[in-house]
Amino acid sequence: MKLYKQLLIVTSILVTIFIWYLFFQQEYFTEWKSCQRNYRNLLIEKATTSDTQRLAEDYPIQVRQNYIEDLNEIDRCITCHAGIDNPQMAQEINPYKTHPGNYLE
């Protein structure tokens, strides 16, 4: 019986570690957060004044969304594609570059 208790304790510890790993993986290492950190770094690099530098440094890392009333849809694409309407990002790579053409007008 003692062996079963030890196995139960070891298994419980391993399951707990695995659950914590999944939690941290989902909360802290998500792709959209990485995209926004990179976008913030691009904003800081492109800042030309101390005010724009400060604004870039304060760029919040968060889920962004638009509500499209005509379609009754929520669009979260701008969470990763944050530079879609920023003319400074015209020459950057995806997902940071501006949207091509005038589709957004």
C-alpha positions as YAML, in Angstrom:
chain: A
units: angstrom
residues:
- id: 1
  name: MET
  ca: [0.00, 0.00, 0.00]
- id: 2
  name: LYS
  ca: [2.87, 2.33, 0.70]
- id: 3
  name: LEU
  ca: [4.07, 2.07, -2.92]
- id: 4
  name: TYR
  ca: [0.62, 3.10, -4.18]
- id: 5
  name: LYS
  ca: [0.64, 6.18, -1.97]
- id: 6
  name: GLN
  ca: [4.07, 7.16, -3.27]
- id: 7
  name: LEU
  ca: [2.94, 6.65, -6.86]
- id: 8
  name: LEU
  ca: [-0.17, 8.72, -6.19]
- id: 9
  name: ILE
  ca: [1.90, 11.56, -4.72]
- id: 10
  name: VAL
  ca: [4.40, 11.52, -7.60]
- id: 11
  name: THR
  ca: [1.60, 11.39, -10.18]
- id: 12
  name: SER
  ca: [-0.23, 14.25, -8.46]
- id: 13
  name: ILE
  ca: [2.91, 16.37, -8.45]
- id: 14
  name: LEU
  ca: [3.56, 15.66, -12.14]
- id: 15
  name: VAL
  ca: [-0.03, 16.48, -13.09]
- id: 16
  name: THR
  ca: [0.14, 19.72, -11.09]
- id: 17
  name: ILE
  ca: [3.40, 20.72, -12.81]
- id: 18
  name: PHE
  ca: [1.88, 19.95, -16.20]
- id: 19
  name: ILE
  ca: [-1.21, 22.06, -15.46]
- id: 20
  name: TRP
  ca: [0.98, 24.98, -14.35]
- id: 21
  name: TYR
  ca: [3.05, 24.60, -17.52]
- id: 22
  name: LEU
  ca: [-0.09, 24.78, -19.67]
- id: 23
  name: PHE
  ca: [-1.31, 27.83, -17.76]
- id: 24
  name: PHE
  ca: [1.96, 29.73, -18.22]
- id: 25
  name: GLN
  ca: [2.25, 28.66, -21.84]
- id: 26
  name: GLN
  ca: [-1.20, 30.06, -22.60]
- id: 27
  name: GLU
  ca: [-0.96, 33.20, -20.47]
- id: 28
  name: TYR
  ca: [2.58, 34.40, -21.00]
- id: 29
  name: PHE
  ca: [3.93, 32.93, -24.22]
- id: 30
  name: THR
  ca: [1.09, 33.61, -26.65]
- id: 31
  name: GLU
  ca: [1.89, 34.63, -30.20]
- id: 32
  name: TRP
  ca: [-0.18, 37.81, -30.11]
- id: 33
  name: LYS
  ca: [1.79, 39.16, -27.13]
- id: 34
  name: SER
  ca: [5.03, 38.55, -28.99]
- id: 35
  name: CYS
  ca: [3.64, 40.38, -32.04]
- id: 36
  name: GLN
  ca: [2.66, 43.36, -29.91]
- id: 37
  name: ARG
  ca: [6.01, 43.49, -28.12]
- id: 38
  name: ASN
  ca: [7.77, 43.51, -31.49]
- id: 39
  name: TYR
  ca: [5.40, 46.22, -32.75]
- id: 40
  name: ARG
  ca: [6.10, 48.31, -29.65]
- id: 41
  name: ASN
  ca: [9.85, 47.93, -30.31]
- id: 42
  name: LEU
  ca: [9.31, 49.10, -33.90]
- id: 43
  name: LEU
  ca: [7.37, 52.12, -32.61]
- id: 44
  name: ILE
  ca: [10.23, 52.95, -30.24]
- id: 45
  name: GLU
  ca: [12.78, 52.65, -33.07]
- id: 46
  name: LYS
  ca: [10.72, 54.94, -35.32]
- id: 47
  name: ALA
  ca: [9.99, 57.55, -32.64]
- id: 48
  name: THR
  ca: [11.31, 60.96, -33.67]
- id: 49
  name: THR
  ca: [10.49, 63.03, -30.59]
- id: 50
  name: SER
  ca: [10.59, 62.45, -26.86]
- id: 51
  name: ASP
  ca: [6.77, 62.52, -26.80]
- id: 52
  name: THR
  ca: [6.42, 59.81, -29.44]
- id: 53
  name: GLN
  ca: [9.18, 57.84, -27.69]
- id: 54
  name: ARG
  ca: [7.22, 57.96, -24.43]
- id: 55
  name: LEU
  ca: [3.97, 57.00, -26.19]
- id: 56
  name: ALA
  ca: [5.71, 54.07, -27.87]
- id: 57
  name: GLU
  ca: [7.18, 52.86, -24.59]
- id: 58
  name: ASP
  ca: [3.71, 53.05, -23.00]
- id: 59
  name: TYR
  ca: [2.05, 51.07, -25.82]
- id: 60
  name: PRO
  ca: [-0.14, 48.58, -23.92]
- id: 61
  name: ILE
  ca: [0.10, 44.87, -24.65]
- id: 62
  name: GLN
  ca: [-3.54, 43.79, -24.83]
- id: 63
  name: VAL
  ca: [-6.16, 42.18, -27.04]
- id: 64
  name: ARG
  ca: [-7.53, 44.72, -29.50]
- id: 65
  name: GLN
  ca: [-10.79, 44.45, -31.39]
- id: 66
  name: ASN
  ca: [-13.18, 46.29, -33.66]
- id: 67
  name: TYR
  ca: [-16.91, 45.75, -33.73]
- id: 68
  name: ILE
  ca: [-18.22, 45.71, -37.31]
- id: 69
  name: GLU
  ca: [-21.82, 46.71, -36.86]
- id: 70
  name: ASP
  ca: [-22.99, 45.95, -40.41]
- id: 71
  name: LEU
  ca: [-21.78, 42.36, -40.12]
- id: 72
  name: ASN
  ca: [-22.49, 42.00, -36.40]
- id: 73
  name: GLU
  ca: [-18.94, 40.66, -36.03]
- id: 74
  name: ILE
  ca: [-15.97, 41.32, -33.79]
- id: 75
  name: ASP
  ca: [-12.63, 41.56, -35.59]
- id: 76
  name: ARG
  ca: [-9.54, 40.86, -33.49]
- id: 77
  name: CYS
  ca: [-7.07, 40.82, -36.40]
- id: 78
  name: ILE
  ca: [-5.61, 44.11, -35.21]
- id: 79
  name: THR
  ca: [-4.36, 42.36, -32.08]
- id: 80
  name: CYS
  ca: [-1.46, 41.00, -34.15]
- id: 81
  name: HIS
  ca: [-1.69, 43.33, -37.16]
- id: 82
  name: ALA
  ca: [-1.33, 46.46, -35.03]
- id: 83
  name: GLY
  ca: [0.38, 48.57, -37.71]
- id: 84
  name: ILE
  ca: [-2.39, 48.08, -40.26]
- id: 85
  name: ASP
  ca: [-3.28, 51.80, -40.34]
- id: 86
  name: ASN
  ca: [0.07, 53.30, -39.30]
- id: 87
  name: PRO
  ca: [1.83, 54.94, -42.29]
- id: 88
  name: GLN
  ca: [5.19, 54.55, -40.52]
- id: 89
  name: MET
  ca: [4.87, 50.79, -40.99]
- id: 90
  name: ALA
  ca: [4.50, 50.82, -44.79]
- id: 91
  name: GLN
  ca: [7.92, 49.23, -45.37]
- id: 92
  name: GLU
  ca: [7.78, 46.69, -42.54]
- id: 93
  name: ILE
  ca: [7.11, 42.98, -42.86]
- id: 94
  name: ASN
  ca: [3.83, 41.29, -41.96]
- id: 95
  name: PRO
  ca: [2.17, 41.35, -39.48]
- id: 96
  name: TYR
  ca: [3.42, 44.89, -38.76]
- id: 97
  name: LYS
  ca: [3.01, 46.56, -42.15]
- id: 98
  name: THR
  ca: [0.14, 48.73, -43.27]
- id: 99
  name: HIS
  ca: [-2.77, 47.26, -45.19]
- id: 100
  name: PRO
  ca: [-2.17, 47.50, -48.96]
- id: 101
  name: GLY
  ca: [-4.49, 49.56, -51.11]
- id: 102
  name: ASN
  ca: [-7.41, 51.60, -49.85]
- id: 103
  name: TYR
  ca: [-9.64, 48.77, -48.63]
- id: 104
  name: LEU
  ca: [-9.84, 50.25, -45.16]
- id: 105
  name: GLU
  ca: [-11.27, 53.59, -46.28]
...
